Amino acid sequence: MELNPRFKVILLPDVHEYLATLTEKARNKIISNVRKATLVIDPELFKKLGDTEIWEFRTRFNGMTYRPLAFWDENQKSIVIATHGFTKKTQKTPPNEIKQA
């Protein structure tokens, strides 16, 4: 049985650049989790950041926490645009990363 994606993800150039800095295994895990997030509702994979309009794709792999940040397209509600990614080093998402998104 094949599941239909709930939304489409567009990765902006900054996300591609971020992914290119990671190991192949970490990159593949992030891409796999982004794909899974389009198929199922799971806050461990895709979660809204507090009271903002920013969402994060969540991946934990080999003790590291990876976070591509994204937002819903205002014109097409079935599209999520990932703006950039970062490796999370603290419990809270840094304000400068939220501002960049």
PDB file of N, CA and C in Angstrom:
ATOM      1  N   MET A   1       0.840  -1.178   0.000  1.00  0.00           N
ATOM      2  CA  MET A   1       0.000   0.000   0.000  1.00  0.00           C
ATOM      3  C   MET A   1       0.888   1.245   0.000  1.00  0.00           C
ATOM      4  N   GLU A   2       0.654   2.123  -0.925  1.00  0.00           N
ATOM      5  CA  GLU A   2       1.435   3.354  -1.024  1.00  0.00           C
ATOM      6  C   GLU A   2       0.622   4.518  -0.468  1.00  0.00           C
ATOM      7  N   LEU A   3       1.262   5.312   0.377  1.00  0.00           N
ATOM      8  CA  LEU A   3       0.600   6.469   0.967  1.00  0.00           C
ATOM      9  C   LEU A   3       0.821   7.699   0.105  1.00  0.00           C
ATOM     10  N   ASN A   4      -0.183   8.556   0.054  1.00  0.00           N
ATOM     11  CA  ASN A   4      -0.050   9.817  -0.667  1.00  0.00           C
ATOM     12  C   ASN A   4       0.473  10.882   0.281  1.00  0.00           C
ATOM     13  N   PRO A   5       1.436  11.679  -0.169  1.00  0.00           N
ATOM     14  CA  PRO A   5       1.953  12.752   0.687  1.00  0.00           C
ATOM     15  C   PRO A   5       0.856  13.754   1.039  1.00  0.00           C
ATOM     16  N   ARG A   6       0.897  14.260   2.275  1.00  0.00           N
ATOM     17  CA  ARG A   6      -0.047  15.277   2.738  1.00  0.00           C
ATOM     18  C   ARG A   6       0.344  16.650   2.215  1.00  0.00           C
ATOM     19  N   PHE A   7       1.648  16.832   1.930  1.00  0.00           N
ATOM     20  CA  PHE A   7       2.145  18.100   1.415  1.00  0.00           C
ATOM     21  C   PHE A   7       3.446  17.865   0.660  1.00  0.00           C
ATOM     22  N   LYS A   8       3.820  18.838  -0.145  1.00  0.00           N
ATOM     23  CA  LYS A   8       5.062  18.803  -0.914  1.00  0.00           C
ATOM     24  C   LYS A   8       6.074  19.697  -0.200  1.00  0.00           C
ATOM     25  N   VAL A   9       7.346  19.307  -0.237  1.00  0.00           N
ATOM     26  CA  VAL A   9       8.401  20.096   0.394  1.00  0.00           C
ATOM     27  C   VAL A   9       9.316  20.658  -0.684  1.00  0.00           C
ATOM     28  N   ILE A  10       9.545  21.964  -0.610  1.00  0.00           N
ATOM     29  CA  ILE A  10      10.507  22.630  -1.487  1.00  0.00           C
ATOM     30  C   ILE A  10      11.699  23.024  -0.625  1.00  0.00           C
ATOM     31  N   LEU A  11      12.883  22.570  -1.022  1.00  0.00           N
ATOM     32  CA  LEU A  11      14.111  22.915  -0.303  1.00  0.00           C
ATOM     33  C   LEU A  11      14.788  24.084  -1.005  1.00  0.00           C
ATOM     34  N   LEU A  12      14.946  25.186  -0.310  1.00  0.00           N
ATOM     35  CA  LEU A  12      15.648  26.341  -0.873  1.00  0.00           C
ATOM     36  C   LEU A  12      17.153  26.075  -0.885  1.00  0.00           C
ATOM     37  N   PRO A  13      17.925  26.853  -1.670  1.00  0.00           N
ATOM     38  CA  PRO A  13      19.366  26.609  -1.802  1.00  0.00           C
ATOM     39  C   PRO A  13      20.118  26.515  -0.473  1.00  0.00           C
ATOM     40  N   ASP A  14      19.748  27.304   0.525  1.00  0.00           N
ATOM     41  CA  ASP A  14      20.444  27.234   1.818  1.00  0.00           C
ATOM     42  C   ASP A  14      20.319  25.851   2.457  1.00  0.00           C
ATOM     43  N   VAL A  15      19.193  25.178   2.246  1.00  0.00           N
ATOM     44  CA  VAL A  15      19.020  23.828   2.792  1.00  0.00           C
ATOM     45  C   VAL A  15      19.944  22.863   2.062  1.00  0.00           C
ATOM     46  N   HIS A  16      20.018  22.981   0.742  1.00  0.00           N
ATOM     47  CA  HIS A  16      20.922  22.118  -0.028  1.00  0.00           C
ATOM     48  C   HIS A  16      22.365  22.338   0.410  1.00  0.00           C
ATOM     49  N   GLU A  17      22.744  23.592   0.632  1.00  0.00           N
ATOM     50  CA  GLU A  17      24.105  23.898   1.088  1.00  0.00           C
ATOM     51  C   GLU A  17      24.357  23.293   2.465  1.00  0.00           C
ATOM     52  N   TYR A  18      23.391  23.405   3.352  1.00  0.00           N
ATOM     53  CA  TYR A  18      23.521  22.818   4.688  1.00  0.00           C
ATOM     54  C   TYR A  18      23.680  21.302   4.594  1.00  0.00           C
ATOM     55  N   LEU A  19      22.814  20.652   3.823  1.00  0.00           N
ATOM     56  CA  LEU A  19      22.888  19.199   3.687  1.00  0.00           C
ATOM     57  C   LEU A  19      24.238  18.754   3.121  1.00  0.00           C
ATOM     58  N   ALA A  20      24.803  19.543   2.222  1.00  0.00           N
ATOM     59  CA  ALA A  20      26.094  19.203   1.610  1.00  0.00           C
ATOM     60  C   ALA A  20      27.233  19.215   2.628  1.00  0.00           C
ATOM     61  N   THR A  21      27.065  19.907   3.751  1.00  0.00           N
ATOM     62  CA  THR A  21      28.118  19.961   4.771  1.00  0.00           C
ATOM     63  C   THR A  21      28.093  18.745   5.689  1.00  0.00           C
ATOM     64  N   LEU A  22      27.051  17.937   5.610  1.00  0.00           N
ATOM     65  CA  LEU A  22      26.870  16.810   6.524  1.00  0.00           C
ATOM     66  C   LEU A  22      27.410  15.518   5.924  1.00  0.00           C
ATOM     67  N   THR A  23      27.564  14.505   6.771  1.00  0.00           N
ATOM     68  CA  THR A  23      27.966  13.196   6.267  1.00  0.00           C
ATOM     69  C   THR A  23      26.832  12.623   5.417  1.00  0.00           C
ATOM     70  N   GLU A  24      27.171  11.699   4.566  1.00  0.00           N
ATOM     71  CA  GLU A  24      26.155  11.095   3.704  1.00  0.00           C
ATOM     72  C   GLU A  24      25.062  10.414   4.531  1.00  0.00           C
ATOM     73  N   LYS A  25      25.450   9.733   5.603  1.00  0.00           N
ATOM     74  CA  LYS A  25      24.464   9.039   6.439  1.00  0.00           C
ATOM     75  C   LYS A  25      23.526  10.024   7.126  1.00  0.00           C
ATOM     76  N   ALA A  26      24.069  11.118   7.652  1.00  0.00           N
ATOM     77  CA  ALA A  26      23.223  12.130   8.302  1.00  0.00           C
ATOM     78  C   ALA A  26      22.290  12.767   7.281  1.00  0.00           C
ATOM     79  N   ARG A  27      22.830  13.091   6.115  1.00  0.00           N
ATOM     80  CA  ARG A  27      22.030  13.700   5.044  1.00  0.00           C
ATOM     81  C   ARG A  27      20.887  12.767   4.644  1.00  0.00           C
ATOM     82  N   ASN A  28      21.194  11.480   4.460  1.00  0.00           N
ATOM     83  CA  ASN A  28      20.164  10.517   4.068  1.00  0.00           C
ATOM     84  C   ASN A  28      19.087  10.364   5.140  1.00  0.00           C
ATOM     85  N   LYS A  29      19.483  10.408   6.409  1.00  0.00           N
ATOM     86  CA  LYS A  29      18.520  10.295   7.504  1.00  0.00           C
ATOM     87  C   LYS A  29      17.577  11.498   7.519  1.00  0.00           C
ATOM     88  N   ILE A  30      18.128  12.703   7.323  1.00  0.00           N
ATOM     89  CA  ILE A  30      17.300  13.912   7.290  1.00  0.00           C
ATOM     90  C   ILE A  30      16.308  13.839   6.137  1.00  0.00           C
ATOM     91  N   ILE A  31      16.792  13.485   4.957  1.00  0.00           N
ATOM     92  CA  ILE A  31      15.922  13.390   3.780  1.00  0.00           C
ATOM     93  C   ILE A  31      14.833  12.342   4.007  1.00  0.00           C
ATOM     94  N   SER A  32      15.197  11.218   4.599  1.00  0.00           N
ATOM     95  CA  SER A  32      14.221  10.173   4.905  1.00  0.00           C
ATOM     96  C   SER A  32      13.152  10.682   5.875  1.00  0.00           C
ATOM     97  N   ASN A  33      13.569  11.417   6.906  1.00  0.00           N
ATOM     98  CA  ASN A  33      12.601  11.938   7.872  1.00  0.00           C
ATOM     99  C   ASN A  33      11.699  13.007   7.267  1.00  0.00           C
ATOM    100  N   VAL A  34      12.243  13.829   6.384  1.00  0.00           N
ATOM    101  CA  VAL A  34      11.411  14.833   5.705  1.00  0.00           C
ATOM    102  C   VAL A  34      10.344  14.119   4.874  1.00  0.00           C
ATOM    103  N   ARG A  35      10.735  13.083   4.160  1.00  0.00           N
ATOM    104  CA  ARG A  35       9.762  12.315   3.366  1.00  0.00           C
ATOM    105  C   ARG A  35       8.696  11.680   4.256  1.00  0.00           C
ATOM    106  N   LYS A  36       9.132  11.087   5.375  1.00  0.00           N
ATOM    107  CA  LYS A  36       8.171  10.480   6.304  1.00  0.00           C
ATOM    108  C   LYS A  36       7.192  11.519   6.829  1.00  0.00           C
ATOM    109  N   ALA A  37       7.697  12.712   7.115  1.00  0.00           N
ATOM    110  CA  ALA A  37       6.845  13.778   7.665  1.00  0.00           C
ATOM    111  C   ALA A  37       5.736  14.172   6.700  1.00  0.00           C
ATOM    112  N   THR A  38       5.955  13.983   5.404  1.00  0.00           N
ATOM    113  CA  THR A  38       4.911  14.313   4.430  1.00  0.00           C
ATOM    114  C   THR A  38       3.805  13.259   4.406  1.00  0.00           C
ATOM    115  N   LEU A  39       4.087  12.097   4.983  1.00  0.00           N
ATOM    116  CA  LEU A  39       3.142  10.981   4.920  1.00  0.00           C
ATOM    117  C   LEU A  39       2.338  10.770   6.195  1.00  0.00           C
ATOM    118  N   VAL A  40       2.914  11.127   7.337  1.00  0.00           N
ATOM    119  CA  VAL A  40       2.259  10.862   8.620  1.00  0.00           C
ATOM    120  C   VAL A  40       2.265  12.119   9.491  1.00  0.00           C
ATOM    121  N   ILE A  41       1.338  12.188  10.419  1.00  0.00           N
ATOM    122  CA  ILE A  41       1.333  13.279  11.397  1.00  0.00           C
ATOM    123  C   ILE A  41       2.124  12.790  12.604  1.00  0.00           C
ATOM    124  N   ASP A  42       3.325  13.332  12.777  1.00  0.00           N
ATOM    125  CA  ASP A  42       4.200  12.912  13.870  1.00  0.00           C
ATOM    126  C   ASP A  42       5.031  14.105  14.324  1.00  0.00           C
ATOM    127  N   PRO A  43       4.746  14.663  15.502  1.00  0.00           N
ATOM    128  CA  PRO A  43       5.502  15.826  15.978  1.00  0.00           C
ATOM    129  C   PRO A  43       6.972  15.523  16.254  1.00  0.00           C
ATOM    130  N   GLU A  44       7.341  14.249  16.264  1.00  0.00           N
ATOM    131  CA  GLU A  44       8.764  13.916  16.387  1.00  0.00           C
ATOM    132  C   GLU A  44       9.495  14.169  15.070  1.00  0.00           C
ATOM    133  N   LEU A  45       8.746  14.297  13.980  1.00  0.00           N
ATOM    134  CA  LEU A  45       9.338  14.538  12.662  1.00  0.00           C
ATOM    135  C   LEU A  45       9.121  15.958  12.157  1.00  0.00           C
ATOM    136  N   PHE A  46       7.970  16.553  12.470  1.00  0.00           N
ATOM    137  CA  PHE A  46       7.608  17.865  11.923  1.00  0.00           C
ATOM    138  C   PHE A  46       6.750  18.577  12.948  1.00  0.00           C
ATOM    139  N   LYS A  47       7.252  19.699  13.452  1.00  0.00           N
ATOM    140  CA  LYS A  47       6.593  20.351  14.581  1.00  0.00           C
ATOM    141  C   LYS A  47       6.645  21.865  14.439  1.00  0.00           C
ATOM    142  N   LYS A  48       5.557  22.519  14.834  1.00  0.00           N
ATOM    143  CA  LYS A  48       5.490  23.978  14.829  1.00  0.00           C
ATOM    144  C   LYS A  48       6.299  24.523  16.000  1.00  0.00           C
ATOM    145  N   LEU A  49       7.044  25.612  15.749  1.00  0.00           N
ATOM    146  CA  LEU A  49       7.842  26.236  16.800  1.00  0.00           C
ATOM    147  C   LEU A  49       6.997  27.236  17.578  1.00  0.00           C
ATOM    148  N   GLY A  50       6.553  26.837  18.736  1.00  0.00           N
ATOM    149  CA  GLY A  50       5.819  27.727  19.634  1.00  0.00           C
ATOM    150  C   GLY A  50       4.684  28.464  18.964  1.00  0.00           C
ATOM    151  N   ASP A  51       4.658  29.786  19.157  1.00  0.00           N
ATOM    152  CA  ASP A  51       3.574  30.603  18.598  1.00  0.00           C
ATOM    153  C   ASP A  51       3.996  31.323  17.323  1.00  0.00           C
ATOM    154  N   THR A  52       4.987  30.768  16.617  1.00  0.00           N
ATOM    155  CA  THR A  52       5.434  31.342  15.346  1.00  0.00           C
ATOM    156  C   THR A  52       4.739  30.623  14.199  1.00  0.00           C
ATOM    157  N   GLU A  53       5.009  31.049  12.987  1.00  0.00           N
ATOM    158  CA  GLU A  53       4.519  30.355  11.791  1.00  0.00           C
ATOM    159  C   GLU A  53       5.620  29.475  11.209  1.00  0.00           C
ATOM    160  N   ILE A  54       6.652  29.230  11.981  1.00  0.00           N
ATOM    161  CA  ILE A  54       7.797  28.446  11.530  1.00  0.00           C
ATOM    162  C   ILE A  54       7.659  27.016  12.051  1.00  0.00           C
ATOM    163  N   TRP A  55       8.006  26.081  11.197  1.00  0.00           N
ATOM    164  CA  TRP A  55       7.961  24.665  11.523  1.00  0.00           C
ATOM    165  C   TRP A  55       9.367  24.101  11.408  1.00  0.00           C
ATOM    166  N   GLU A  56       9.633  23.005  12.112  1.00  0.00           N
ATOM    167  CA  GLU A  56      10.936  22.365  12.011  1.00  0.00           C
ATOM    168  C   GLU A  56      10.773  20.899  11.655  1.00  0.00           C
ATOM    169  N   PHE A  57      11.608  20.463  10.720  1.00  0.00           N
ATOM    170  CA  PHE A  57      11.755  19.040  10.453  1.00  0.00           C
ATOM    171  C   PHE A  57      12.779  18.559  11.471  1.00  0.00           C
ATOM    172  N   ARG A  58      12.440  17.489  12.186  1.00  0.00           N
ATOM    173  CA  ARG A  58      13.265  17.068  13.312  1.00  0.00           C
ATOM    174  C   ARG A  58      13.958  15.742  13.010  1.00  0.00           C
ATOM    175  N   THR A  59      15.286  15.744  13.149  1.00  0.00           N
ATOM    176  CA  THR A  59      16.052  14.514  12.973  1.00  0.00           C
ATOM    177  C   THR A  59      17.104  14.431  14.064  1.00  0.00           C
ATOM    178  N   ARG A  60      17.133  13.307  14.730  1.00  0.00           N
ATOM    179  CA  ARG A  60      18.193  13.021  15.689  1.00  0.00           C
ATOM    180  C   ARG A  60      18.920  11.794  15.155  1.00  0.00           C
ATOM    181  N   PHE A  61      20.249  11.918  14.998  1.00  0.00           N
ATOM    182  CA  PHE A  61      21.025  10.840  14.398  1.00  0.00           C
ATOM    183  C   PHE A  61      22.434  10.868  14.975  1.00  0.00           C
ATOM    184  N   ASN A  62      22.894   9.739  15.467  1.00  0.00           N
ATOM    185  CA  ASN A  62      24.242   9.612  16.039  1.00  0.00           C
ATOM    186  C   ASN A  62      24.541  10.686  17.079  1.00  0.00           C
ATOM    187  N   GLY A  63      23.578  10.970  17.938  1.00  0.00           N
ATOM    188  CA  GLY A  63      23.785  11.934  19.013  1.00  0.00           C
ATOM    189  C   GLY A  63      23.708  13.392  18.598  1.00  0.00           C
ATOM    190  N   MET A  64      23.412  13.649  17.336  1.00  0.00           N
ATOM    191  CA  MET A  64      23.304  15.021  16.835  1.00  0.00           C
ATOM    192  C   MET A  64      21.838  15.315  16.520  1.00  0.00           C
ATOM    193  N   THR A  65      21.481  16.591  16.618  1.00  0.00           N
ATOM    194  CA  THR A  65      20.112  17.019  16.344  1.00  0.00           C
ATOM    195  C   THR A  65      20.125  17.988  15.168  1.00  0.00           C
ATOM    196  N   TYR A  66      19.432  17.624  14.102  1.00  0.00           N
ATOM    197  CA  TYR A  66      19.409  18.413  12.870  1.00  0.00           C
ATOM    198  C   TYR A  66      18.030  19.023  12.689  1.00  0.00           C
ATOM    199  N   ARG A  67      18.000  20.291  12.265  1.00  0.00           N
ATOM    200  CA  ARG A  67      16.729  20.993  12.141  1.00  0.00           C
ATOM    201  C   ARG A  67      16.649  21.856  10.885  1.00  0.00           C
ATOM    202  N   PRO A  68      16.138  21.344   9.781  1.00  0.00           N
ATOM    203  CA  PRO A  68      15.740  22.245   8.696  1.00  0.00           C
ATOM    204  C   PRO A  68      14.466  22.989   9.123  1.00  0.00           C
ATOM    205  N   LEU A  69      14.458  24.308   8.973  1.00  0.00           N
ATOM    206  CA  LEU A  69      13.289  25.118   9.329  1.00  0.00           C
ATOM    207  C   LEU A  69      12.481  25.446   8.083  1.00  0.00           C
ATOM    208  N   ALA A  70      11.172  25.589   8.259  1.00  0.00           N
ATOM    209  CA  ALA A  70      10.285  25.746   7.107  1.00  0.00           C
ATOM    210  C   ALA A  70       9.037  26.528   7.487  1.00  0.00           C
ATOM    211  N   PHE A  71       8.258  26.863   6.465  1.00  0.00           N
ATOM    212  CA  PHE A  71       6.959  27.503   6.674  1.00  0.00           C
ATOM    213  C   PHE A  71       6.014  27.030   5.580  1.00  0.00           C
ATOM    214  N   TRP A  72       4.714  27.151   5.840  1.00  0.00           N
ATOM    215  CA  TRP A  72       3.699  26.780   4.854  1.00  0.00           C
ATOM    216  C   TRP A  72       3.562  27.900   3.838  1.00  0.00           C
ATOM    217  N   ASP A  73       3.488  27.553   2.573  1.00  0.00           N
ATOM    218  CA  ASP A  73       3.260  28.527   1.512  1.00  0.00           C
ATOM    219  C   ASP A  73       1.880  29.152   1.722  1.00  0.00           C
ATOM    220  N   GLU A  74       1.812  30.470   1.713  1.00  0.00           N
ATOM    221  CA  GLU A  74       0.531  31.151   1.961  1.00  0.00           C
ATOM    222  C   GLU A  74      -0.454  30.996   0.808  1.00  0.00           C
ATOM    223  N   ASN A  75       0.051  30.791  -0.404  1.00  0.00           N
ATOM    224  CA  ASN A  75      -0.828  30.671  -1.566  1.00  0.00           C
ATOM    225  C   ASN A  75      -1.271  29.235  -1.823  1.00  0.00           C
ATOM    226  N   GLN A  76      -0.385  28.293  -1.558  1.00  0.00           N
ATOM    227  CA  GLN A  76      -0.707  26.880  -1.764  1.00  0.00           C
ATOM    228  C   GLN A  76      -0.469  26.153  -0.453  1.00  0.00           C
ATOM    229  N   LYS A  77      -1.528  25.867   0.253  1.00  0.00           N
ATOM    230  CA  LYS A  77      -1.427  25.282   1.592  1.00  0.00           C
ATOM    231  C   LYS A  77      -0.905  23.849   1.600  1.00  0.00           C
ATOM    232  N   SER A  78      -0.683  23.267   0.430  1.00  0.00           N
ATOM    233  CA  SER A  78      -0.142  21.912   0.375  1.00  0.00           C
ATOM    234  C   SER A  78       1.365  21.918   0.119  1.00  0.00           C
ATOM    235  N   ILE A  79       1.994  23.087   0.269  1.00  0.00           N
ATOM    236  CA  ILE A  79       3.437  23.203   0.037  1.00  0.00           C
ATOM    237  C   ILE A  79       4.108  23.761   1.289  1.00  0.00           C
ATOM    238  N   VAL A  80       5.197  23.111   1.682  1.00  0.00           N
ATOM    239  CA  VAL A  80       6.037  23.584   2.784  1.00  0.00           C
ATOM    240  C   VAL A  80       7.386  23.960   2.182  1.00  0.00           C
ATOM    241  N   ILE A  81       7.870  25.152   2.520  1.00  0.00           N
ATOM    242  CA  ILE A  81       9.143  25.642   1.984  1.00  0.00           C
ATOM    243  C   ILE A  81      10.175  25.620   3.103  1.00  0.00           C
ATOM    244  N   ALA A  82      11.210  24.797   2.925  1.00  0.00           N
ATOM    245  CA  ALA A  82      12.305  24.731   3.900  1.00  0.00           C
ATOM    246  C   ALA A  82      13.332  25.793   3.523  1.00  0.00           C
ATOM    247  N   THR A  83      13.622  26.692   4.466  1.00  0.00           N
ATOM    248  CA  THR A  83      14.469  27.850   4.175  1.00  0.00           C
ATOM    249  C   THR A  83      15.941  27.609   4.447  1.00  0.00           C
ATOM    250  N   HIS A  84      16.255  26.934   5.531  1.00  0.00           N
ATOM    251  CA  HIS A  84      17.648  26.645   5.867  1.00  0.00           C
ATOM    252  C   HIS A  84      17.674  25.576   6.948  1.00  0.00           C
ATOM    253  N   GLY A  85      18.862  25.082   7.247  1.00  0.00           N
ATOM    254  CA  GLY A  85      18.996  24.069   8.282  1.00  0.00           C
ATOM    255  C   GLY A  85      20.156  24.390   9.198  1.00  0.00           C
ATOM    256  N   PHE A  86      20.124  23.796  10.373  1.00  0.00           N
ATOM    257  CA  PHE A  86      21.231  23.968  11.311  1.00  0.00           C
ATOM    258  C   PHE A  86      21.302  22.743  12.212  1.00  0.00           C
ATOM    259  N   THR A  87      22.454  22.583  12.844  1.00  0.00           N
ATOM    260  CA  THR A  87      22.648  21.514  13.805  1.00  0.00           C
ATOM    261  C   THR A  87      22.402  22.106  15.182  1.00  0.00           C
ATOM    262  N   LYS A  88      21.427  21.570  15.863  1.00  0.00           N
ATOM    263  CA  LYS A  88      20.978  22.138  17.137  1.00  0.00           C
ATOM    264  C   LYS A  88      21.924  21.718  18.257  1.00  0.00           C
ATOM    265  N   LYS A  89      22.341  22.708  19.049  1.00  0.00           N
ATOM    266  CA  LYS A  89      23.280  22.438  20.131  1.00  0.00           C
ATOM    267  C   LYS A  89      22.710  22.764  21.501  1.00  0.00           C
ATOM    268  N   THR A  90      21.520  23.358  21.539  1.00  0.00           N
ATOM    269  CA  THR A  90      20.892  23.722  22.807  1.00  0.00           C
ATOM    270  C   THR A  90      19.468  23.181  22.837  1.00  0.00           C
ATOM    271  N   GLN A  91      18.852  23.234  24.007  1.00  0.00           N
ATOM    272  CA  GLN A  91      17.485  22.734  24.164  1.00  0.00           C
ATOM    273  C   GLN A  91      16.486  23.543  23.336  1.00  0.00           C
ATOM    274  N   LYS A  92      16.631  24.861  23.353  1.00  0.00           N
ATOM    275  CA  LYS A  92      15.712  25.742  22.616  1.00  0.00           C
ATOM    276  C   LYS A  92      16.304  26.080  21.251  1.00  0.00           C
ATOM    277  N   THR A  93      15.428  26.316  20.290  1.00  0.00           N
ATOM    278  CA  THR A  93      15.884  26.749  18.973  1.00  0.00           C
ATOM    279  C   THR A  93      16.401  28.179  19.096  1.00  0.00           C
ATOM    280  N   PRO A  94      17.649  28.428  18.655  1.00  0.00           N
ATOM    281  CA  PRO A  94      18.223  29.772  18.781  1.00  0.00           C
ATOM    282  C   PRO A  94      17.393  30.824  18.036  1.00  0.00           C
ATOM    283  N   PRO A  95      17.171  31.990  18.654  1.00  0.00           N
ATOM    284  CA  PRO A  95      16.367  33.052  18.028  1.00  0.00           C
ATOM    285  C   PRO A  95      16.892  33.485  16.657  1.00  0.00           C
ATOM    286  N   ASN A  96      18.224  33.488  16.470  1.00  0.00           N
ATOM    287  CA  ASN A  96      18.757  33.902  15.168  1.00  0.00           C
ATOM    288  C   ASN A  96      18.383  32.908  14.067  1.00  0.00           C
ATOM    289  N   GLU A  97      18.207  31.634  14.399  1.00  0.00           N
ATOM    290  CA  GLU A  97      17.782  30.644  13.404  1.00  0.00           C
ATOM    291  C   GLU A  97      16.314  30.864  13.049  1.00  0.00           C
ATOM    292  N   ILE A  98      15.501  31.186  14.041  1.00  0.00           N
ATOM    293  CA  ILE A  98      14.084  31.477  13.790  1.00  0.00           C
ATOM    294  C   ILE A  98      13.964  32.723  12.923  1.00  0.00           C
ATOM    295  N   LYS A  99      14.752  33.746  13.237  1.00  0.00           N
ATOM    296  CA  LYS A  99      14.711  34.990  12.464  1.00  0.00           C
ATOM    297  C   LYS A  99      15.119  34.743  11.010  1.00  0.00           C
ATOM    298  N   GLN A 100      16.138  33.901  10.797  1.00  0.00           N
ATOM    299  CA  GLN A 100      16.597  33.609   9.437  1.00  0.00           C
ATOM    300  C   GLN A 100      15.517  32.892   8.633  1.00  0.00           C
ATOM    301  N   ALA A 101      14.759  32.022   9.293  1.00  0.00           N
ATOM    302  CA  ALA A 101      13.691  31.282   8.600  1.00  0.00           C
ATOM    303  C   ALA A 101      12.619  32.241   8.130  1.00  0.00           C
TER     304      ALA A 101
END
